[in-house]
mmCIF file of C-alpha atoms and ligand atoms in Angstrom:
data_model
loop_
_atom_site.group_PDB
_atom_site.id
_atom_site.type_symbol
_atom_site.label_atom_id
_atom_site.label_comp_id
_atom_site.label_asym_id
_atom_site.label_seq_id
_atom_site.Cartn_x
_atom_site.Cartn_y
_atom_site.Cartn_z
ATOM 1 C CA MET A 1 0.000 0.000 0.000
ATOM 2 C CA LEU A 2 2.639 2.522 1.107
ATOM 3 C CA VAL A 3 6.351 2.163 0.475
ATOM 4 C CA LEU A 4 8.893 4.662 1.748
ATOM 5 C CA GLN A 5 12.414 4.195 0.502
ATOM 6 C CA GLY A 6 15.467 6.069 1.668
ATOM 7 C CA ILE A 7 13.566 9.222 2.491
ATOM 8 C CA ALA A 8 15.669 12.236 3.383
ATOM 9 C CA LYS A 9 14.261 15.619 4.273
ATOM 10 C CA GLY A 10 15.771 18.745 5.703
ATOM 11 C CA TYR A 11 15.294 22.455 5.650
ATOM 12 C CA GLN A 12 17.488 25.317 4.642
ATOM 13 C CA GLU A 13 17.784 27.672 7.587
ATOM 14 C CA GLY A 14 19.964 30.748 7.720
ATOM 15 C CA GLY A 15 21.975 29.447 4.789
ATOM 16 C CA ARG A 16 22.509 26.115 6.534
ATOM 17 C CA TYR A 17 20.906 22.719 5.818
ATOM 18 C CA HIS A 18 19.167 21.291 8.838
ATOM 19 C CA SER A 19 18.461 17.589 8.399
ATOM 20 C CA VAL A 20 15.215 16.235 9.868
ATOM 21 C CA LEU A 21 14.814 12.788 8.290
ATOM 22 C CA GLU A 22 17.525 10.530 6.884
ATOM 23 C CA ARG A 23 17.157 7.057 5.468
ATOM 24 C CA VAL A 24 13.527 6.527 6.369
ATOM 25 C CA ASP A 25 12.316 3.170 5.057
ATOM 26 C CA ALA A 26 8.921 1.629 5.719
ATOM 27 C CA VAL A 27 6.257 -0.557 4.196
ATOM 28 C CA VAL A 28 2.655 -0.232 5.340
ATOM 29 C CA ARG A 29 0.176 -2.855 4.216
ATOM 30 C CA GLU A 30 -3.335 -2.173 3.038
ATOM 31 C CA GLY A 31 -5.768 -1.982 5.947
ATOM 32 C CA GLU A 32 -2.981 -1.661 8.488
ATOM 33 C CA PHE A 33 -3.157 0.773 11.424
ATOM 34 C CA VAL A 34 0.283 2.176 12.197
ATOM 35 C CA ALA A 35 1.024 4.473 15.127
ATOM 36 C CA LEU A 36 3.927 6.852 14.707
ATOM 37 C CA LEU A 37 5.722 8.022 17.839
ATOM 38 C CA GLY A 38 8.671 10.309 18.389
ATOM 39 C CA PRO A 39 9.678 13.308 20.452
ATOM 40 C CA SER A 40 8.477 16.768 19.618
ATOM 41 C CA GLY A 41 10.386 18.100 16.622
ATOM 42 C CA SER A 42 11.580 14.654 15.497
ATOM 43 C CA GLY A 43 9.888 14.969 12.119
ATOM 44 C CA LYS A 44 6.520 13.208 12.506
ATOM 45 C CA SER A 45 4.488 15.938 10.822
ATOM 46 C CA THR A 46 7.234 16.348 8.237
ATOM 47 C CA LEU A 47 6.929 12.654 7.402
ATOM 48 C CA LEU A 48 3.132 12.860 7.078
ATOM 49 C CA ASN A 49 3.562 15.829 4.740
ATOM 50 C CA LEU A 50 5.875 13.719 2.577
ATOM 51 C CA ILE A 51 3.495 10.750 2.575
ATOM 52 C CA SER A 52 0.601 12.980 1.526
ATOM 53 C CA GLY A 53 2.654 14.793 -1.082
ATOM 54 C CA ILE A 54 2.131 18.194 0.549
ATOM 55 C CA ASP A 55 5.892 18.383 0.529
ATOM 56 C CA ALA A 56 8.591 16.575 -1.465
ATOM 57 C CA PRO A 57 11.629 14.845 0.071
ATOM 58 C CA ASN A 58 15.198 15.824 -0.762
ATOM 59 C CA GLY A 59 15.939 12.192 -1.513
ATOM 60 C CA GLY A 60 14.219 8.821 -1.661
ATOM 61 C CA SER A 61 10.798 7.802 -2.889
ATOM 62 C CA VAL A 62 7.206 7.607 -1.676
ATOM 63 C CA ARG A 63 4.929 5.082 -3.359
ATOM 64 C CA ILE A 64 1.224 4.690 -2.673
ATOM 65 C CA GLY A 65 -0.240 1.668 -4.420
ATOM 66 C CA ASP A 66 1.011 1.868 -7.993
ATOM 67 C CA VAL A 67 1.685 5.563 -7.831
ATOM 68 C CA GLU A 68 5.125 6.994 -7.347
ATOM 69 C CA LEU A 69 4.322 10.255 -5.592
ATOM 70 C CA THR A 70 7.905 11.463 -5.736
ATOM 71 C CA ALA A 71 7.891 11.261 -9.542
ATOM 72 C CA MET A 72 4.940 13.659 -9.753
ATOM 73 C CA ALA A 73 4.858 17.411 -10.122
ATOM 74 C CA GLU A 74 3.333 19.343 -7.226
ATOM 75 C CA ARG A 75 0.070 19.925 -9.077
ATOM 76 C CA GLU A 76 -0.357 16.191 -9.750
ATOM 77 C CA ARG A 77 0.438 15.395 -6.129
ATOM 78 C CA THR A 78 -2.223 17.856 -5.030
ATOM 79 C CA LEU A 79 -4.830 16.169 -7.218
ATOM 80 C CA PHE A 80 -3.770 12.743 -5.983
ATOM 81 C CA ARG A 81 -3.998 13.919 -2.380
ATOM 82 C CA ARG A 82 -7.471 15.390 -2.833
ATOM 83 C CA ARG A 83 -8.740 12.151 -4.314
ATOM 84 C CA HIS A 84 -7.030 9.531 -2.215
ATOM 85 C CA ILE A 85 -5.921 10.849 1.153
ATOM 86 C CA GLY A 86 -7.940 11.827 4.218
ATOM 87 C CA PHE A 87 -6.563 13.985 7.027
ATOM 88 C CA VAL A 88 -7.368 14.472 10.682
ATOM 89 C CA PHE A 89 -5.497 17.195 12.571
ATOM 90 C CA GLN A 90 -4.845 18.051 16.202
ATOM 91 C CA PHE A 91 -6.800 21.292 15.927
ATOM 92 C CA PHE A 92 -9.599 19.837 13.778
ATOM 93 C CA ASN A 93 -9.085 22.469 11.048
ATOM 94 C CA LEU A 94 -12.727 22.845 10.111
ATOM 95 C CA LEU A 95 -13.405 25.981 8.101
ATOM 96 C CA PRO A 96 -15.196 28.383 10.476
ATOM 97 C CA THR A 97 -17.252 30.137 7.797
ATOM 98 C CA LEU A 98 -18.732 26.894 6.470
ATOM 99 C CA THR A 99 -21.439 24.838 8.127
ATOM 100 C CA VAL A 100 -20.778 21.285 9.233
ATOM 101 C CA GLN A 101 -22.381 19.992 6.056
ATOM 102 C CA GLU A 102 -20.398 22.359 3.842
ATOM 103 C CA ASN A 103 -17.181 21.331 5.595
ATOM 104 C CA LEU A 104 -18.053 17.720 4.908
ATOM 105 C CA LEU A 105 -18.731 18.313 1.235
ATOM 106 C CA LEU A 106 -15.543 20.274 0.675
ATOM 107 C CA PRO A 107 -13.268 17.285 -0.088
ATOM 108 C CA LEU A 108 -15.802 16.186 -2.709
ATOM 109 C CA GLU A 109 -15.896 19.630 -4.270
ATOM 110 C CA LEU A 110 -12.116 19.788 -4.379
ATOM 111 C CA GLY A 111 -11.951 16.268 -5.764
ATOM 112 C CA GLY A 112 -14.117 16.967 -8.784
ATOM 113 C CA GLY A 113 -17.631 17.836 -7.647
ATOM 114 C CA VAL A 114 -20.433 16.680 -5.357
ATOM 115 C CA THR A 115 -22.409 13.861 -6.932
ATOM 116 C CA PRO A 116 -25.718 12.665 -5.421
ATOM 117 C CA ALA A 117 -23.877 9.548 -4.248
ATOM 118 C CA GLY A 118 -21.224 11.716 -2.615
ATOM 119 C CA ALA A 119 -23.828 13.853 -0.865
ATOM 120 C CA GLY A 120 -25.542 10.703 0.373
ATOM 121 C CA ARG A 121 -22.260 9.394 1.683
ATOM 122 C CA ALA A 122 -21.634 12.656 3.548
ATOM 123 C CA GLU A 123 -25.033 12.340 5.186
ATOM 124 C CA GLU A 124 -24.402 8.749 6.208
ATOM 125 C CA LEU A 125 -21.025 9.642 7.662
ATOM 126 C CA LEU A 126 -22.511 12.517 9.620
ATOM 127 C CA ASP A 127 -25.038 10.104 11.094
ATOM 128 C CA ALA A 128 -22.302 7.554 11.734
ATOM 129 C CA VAL A 129 -20.363 10.064 13.853
ATOM 130 C CA GLY A 130 -23.586 10.882 15.694
ATOM 131 C CA LEU A 131 -23.983 14.454 14.467
ATOM 132 C CA GLY A 132 -26.700 14.154 11.860
ATOM 133 C CA ALA A 133 -28.716 16.806 13.678
ATOM 134 C CA ARG A 134 -25.919 19.370 13.469
ATOM 135 C CA ALA A 135 -25.526 19.565 9.689
ATOM 136 C CA HIS A 136 -26.346 23.265 9.574
ATOM 137 C CA ALA A 137 -24.415 24.343 12.642
ATOM 138 C CA PHE A 138 -21.162 26.251 12.378
ATOM 139 C CA PRO A 139 -18.053 24.602 13.831
ATOM 140 C CA ASP A 140 -17.681 27.147 16.663
ATOM 141 C CA ARG A 141 -21.007 25.915 18.087
ATOM 142 C CA LEU A 142 -19.540 22.440 18.561
ATOM 143 C CA SER A 143 -17.315 21.083 21.316
ATOM 144 C CA GLY A 144 -13.768 19.962 20.517
ATOM 145 C CA GLY A 145 -14.801 16.324 20.483
ATOM 146 C CA GLU A 146 -17.717 17.075 18.173
ATOM 147 C CA GLN A 147 -15.486 19.053 15.844
ATOM 148 C CA GLN A 148 -13.079 16.147 15.685
ATOM 149 C CA ARG A 149 -15.945 13.779 14.881
ATOM 150 C CA ILE A 150 -16.853 16.031 11.958
ATOM 151 C CA ALA A 151 -13.197 16.070 10.926
ATOM 152 C CA ILE A 152 -13.174 12.254 10.921
ATOM 153 C CA ALA A 153 -16.261 12.186 8.714
ATOM 154 C CA ARG A 154 -14.629 14.757 6.438
ATOM 155 C CA ALA A 155 -11.470 12.638 6.215
ATOM 156 C CA LEU A 156 -13.509 9.683 4.968
ATOM 157 C CA VAL A 157 -16.100 11.338 2.733
ATOM 158 C CA HIS A 158 -14.161 10.956 -0.521
ATOM 159 C CA ASP A 159 -13.415 7.306 0.245
ATOM 160 C CA PRO A 160 -9.634 7.748 0.490
ATOM 161 C CA LEU A 161 -7.105 4.911 0.299
ATOM 162 C CA LEU A 162 -5.094 6.261 3.165
ATOM 163 C CA VAL A 163 -6.039 8.234 6.285
ATOM 164 C CA LEU A 164 -3.373 10.301 8.041
ATOM 165 C CA ALA A 165 -4.033 11.665 11.513
ATOM 166 C CA ASP A 166 -1.599 14.061 13.204
ATOM 167 C CA GLU A 167 -2.147 13.882 16.968
ATOM 168 C CA PRO A 168 -5.923 13.619 16.603
ATOM 169 C CA THR A 169 -6.460 13.409 20.372
ATOM 170 C CA GLY A 170 -3.756 15.913 21.332
ATOM 171 C CA ASN A 171 -6.205 18.704 22.005
ATOM 172 C CA LEU A 172 -8.926 16.680 23.730
ATOM 173 C CA ASP A 173 -9.370 15.499 27.289
ATOM 174 C CA GLU A 174 -8.515 11.862 27.891
ATOM 175 C CA ARG A 175 -12.074 10.541 27.851
ATOM 176 C CA THR A 176 -13.044 12.421 24.703
ATOM 177 C CA GLY A 177 -9.772 11.399 23.087
ATOM 178 C CA GLU A 178 -10.561 7.780 23.847
ATOM 179 C CA LYS A 179 -13.979 8.095 22.213
ATOM 180 C CA ILE A 180 -12.495 9.807 19.188
ATOM 181 C CA MET A 181 -9.976 7.004 18.776
ATOM 182 C CA ASP A 182 -12.771 4.424 19.130
ATOM 183 C CA LEU A 183 -14.586 6.163 16.332
ATOM 184 C CA LEU A 184 -11.591 6.622 14.056
ATOM 185 C CA ASP A 185 -10.404 3.069 14.658
ATOM 186 C CA HIS A 186 -13.865 1.638 14.055
ATOM 187 C CA MET A 187 -14.658 3.677 10.951
ATOM 188 C CA VAL A 188 -11.311 3.092 9.332
ATOM 189 C CA ARG A 189 -11.274 -0.642 10.046
ATOM 190 C CA ASN A 190 -14.847 -1.028 8.829
ATOM 191 C CA THR A 191 -13.887 0.330 5.462
ATOM 192 C CA ARG A 192 -10.499 -1.463 5.435
ATOM 193 C CA LYS A 193 -8.591 1.731 4.919
ATOM 194 C CA THR A 194 -4.988 2.201 5.869
ATOM 195 C CA LEU A 195 -4.442 4.484 8.869
ATOM 196 C CA ILE A 196 -1.315 6.240 10.116
ATOM 197 C CA VAL A 197 -1.701 8.080 13.400
ATOM 198 C CA VAL A 198 0.952 10.343 14.900
ATOM 199 C CA THR A 199 0.519 10.310 18.642
ATOM 200 C CA HIS A 200 2.138 10.814 22.027
ATOM 201 C CA SER A 201 -0.471 8.669 23.665
ATOM 202 C CA ARG A 202 0.441 5.116 24.629
ATOM 203 C CA ASP A 203 -3.285 4.373 24.755
ATOM 204 C CA VAL A 204 -3.586 5.290 21.107
ATOM 205 C CA ALA A 205 -0.413 3.396 20.206
ATOM 206 C CA ARG A 206 -1.708 0.293 21.975
ATOM 207 C CA ARG A 207 -4.574 0.027 19.497
ATOM 208 C CA ALA A 208 -2.292 0.007 16.475
ATOM 209 C CA ASP A 209 -1.233 -3.068 14.515
ATOM 210 C CA ARG A 210 2.303 -1.722 14.564
ATOM 211 C CA VAL A 211 4.114 1.075 16.354
ATOM 212 C CA LEU A 212 6.956 2.913 14.641
ATOM 213 C CA GLU A 213 9.150 5.522 16.211
ATOM 214 C CA ILE A 214 11.171 8.319 14.674
ATOM 215 C CA HIS A 215 14.507 8.557 16.345
ATOM 216 C CA ASN A 216 17.502 10.570 15.121
ATOM 217 C CA GLY A 217 15.932 10.994 11.725
ATOM 218 C CA THR A 218 15.165 7.332 11.084
ATOM 219 C CA LEU A 219 12.180 5.120 11.620
ATOM 220 C CA THR A 220 12.413 2.121 13.897
ATOM 221 C CA ARG A 221 10.026 -0.239 15.574
ATOM 222 C CA ALA A 222 9.088 1.256 18.953
ATOM 223 C CA SER A 223 11.614 0.078 21.518
ATOM 224 C CA GLU A 224 9.795 0.042 24.817
ATOM 225 C CA PRO A 225 6.672 -2.045 25.312
ATOM 226 C CA ALA A 226 3.424 -0.113 25.481
ATOM 227 C CA GLY A 227 2.532 1.227 28.902
ATOM 228 C CA GLN A 228 5.998 1.894 30.290
ATOM 229 C CA THR A 229 6.114 5.590 29.554
ATOM 230 C CA PRO A 230 3.701 8.228 30.833
ATOM 231 C CA ARG A 231 0.230 7.698 29.444
ATOM 232 C CA ARG A 232 -0.077 11.110 27.936
ATOM 233 C CA ALA A 233 2.657 13.578 27.179
ATOM 234 C CA ALA A 234 1.965 17.164 26.225
ATOM 235 C CA PRO A 235 0.918 17.500 22.596
ATOM 236 C CA ASP A 236 3.268 19.188 20.164
ATOM 237 C CA PRO A 237 2.737 22.852 19.480
ATOM 238 C CA PRO A 238 0.787 23.432 16.285
ATOM 239 C CA THR A 239 2.933 23.178 13.206
ATOM 240 C CA GLY A 240 3.448 26.581 11.665
ATOM 241 C CA PRO A 241 2.381 28.026 8.332
ATOM 242 C CA ARG A 242 3.852 25.062 6.466
ATOM 243 C CA THR A 243 0.804 22.875 7.179
ATOM 244 C CA ARG A 244 -0.900 23.866 3.978
ATOM 245 C CA ARG A 245 -4.014 21.977 3.142
ATOM 246 C CA SER A 246 -5.790 21.578 -0.080
HETATM 247 P P1 ADP B 1 7.104 16.804 14.950
HETATM 248 O O1 ADP B 1 5.822 16.748 14.173
HETATM 249 O O2 ADP B 1 7.706 15.451 15.179
HETATM 250 O O3 ADP B 1 6.984 17.552 16.215
HETATM 251 P P2 ADP B 1 8.009 18.405 12.725
HETATM 252 O O4 ADP B 1 7.960 17.457 11.589
HETATM 253 O O5 ADP B 1 6.930 19.408 12.834
HETATM 254 O O6 ADP B 1 8.183 17.575 14.077
HETATM 255 O O7 ADP B 1 9.392 19.186 12.658
HETATM 256 C C1 ADP B 1 10.637 18.521 12.604
HETATM 257 C C2 ADP B 1 11.752 19.536 12.531
HETATM 258 O O8 ADP B 1 11.731 20.170 11.276
HETATM 259 C C3 ADP B 1 11.665 20.638 13.565
HETATM 260 O O9 ADP B 1 12.969 20.930 13.987
HETATM 261 C C4 ADP B 1 11.072 21.789 12.795
HETATM 262 O O10 ADP B 1 11.446 23.003 13.336
HETATM 263 C C5 ADP B 1 11.648 21.571 11.433
HETATM 264 N N1 ADP B 1 10.778 22.084 10.349
HETATM 265 C C6 ADP B 1 9.590 21.573 9.967
HETATM 266 N N2 ADP B 1 9.083 22.261 8.934
HETATM 267 C C7 ADP B 1 9.976 23.230 8.634
HETATM 268 C C8 ADP B 1 10.045 24.261 7.643
HETATM 269 N N3 ADP B 1 9.086 24.425 6.736
HETATM 270 N N4 ADP B 1 11.129 25.069 7.658
HETATM 271 C C9 ADP B 1 12.117 24.883 8.543
HETATM 272 N N5 ADP B 1 12.132 23.938 9.498
HETATM 273 C C10 ADP B 1 11.078 23.106 9.550
HETATM 274 MG MG1 MG B 2 3.954 17.483 14.578
#
C-alpha cells in the first residue's frame, strides 16, 4: 500500500541545511493501522507531509499503491492527495465560515464535484459520527470532540485509500480522546482503509497493529513495550504556516 524508501528531508535555515529525516524506510500494508511516535520536533508531521505529497523529500521515494508520488509534479500530487488521502489534525481544522455539512462536502468539491452519491455518503457519515442533527451548525457551536468527529467524517467522505491523523487526540481530554480514537479506529477498520496516526499517547499506540518511532531521523520499531512511559505527554505545538491543506 505505502512504500517509503530512503527518504531524506531537511530544511534550509539561515543558509545552513538542517536535516530532519535521513534514510527513512517503511512498508505499510493495506488496511494496516500504524502508530507513529517520536519526540516533539523529530519529524513526525514532516513525514506525514511527505506521505501525503504536501511536501517533497530531498531524496528517496514515496509510493502509494502503484503511484510513485515522488515522480509527480506538485500539481499532480495535489490532485492525488485530494482524491485519495484523508486527514485528521490536532486542531480539527474545520473551516469556520462553512457549516458542518459544507465542511463535509468540501473534499468532494475539491476532488471533482459533489455527486448525489457523494452527498448521500456525507449524510451517512454525519449520522455515523452521531452528528446528523448538526448539519447546519457552524463549527464554533460544537465542542472539541464534536469538531473532531466532523473532521473524521470529512477525512472519509471521498473514500480515500489512506487516512493520516496528526495527533488527533492531542487537544482533547482523555475521555473524549478515547472516544475519538474508538470512532476513528472503528470507521477506518470497517472500510479497510490504511491508517497512520501520529501520537504521544500510549493508549492510542496500543490500538495500532504496529508502532513505529522516529529517532535521530530514522524510523524504527518502537523500543519500549506499550505502557511503560507516561500515558499522555503534552501534545506538540501546532505546526506553523507550512501545514498547507488543499
Ligand atoms: P514533529 O511533528 O515530530 O513535532 P516536525 O515534523 O513538525 O516535528 O518538525 C521537525 C523539525 O523540522 C523541527 O525541527 C522543525 O522546526 C523543522 N521544520 C519543519 N518544517 C519546517 C520548515 N518548513 N522550515 C524549517 N524547518 C522546519
Ligand atoms: Mg507534529
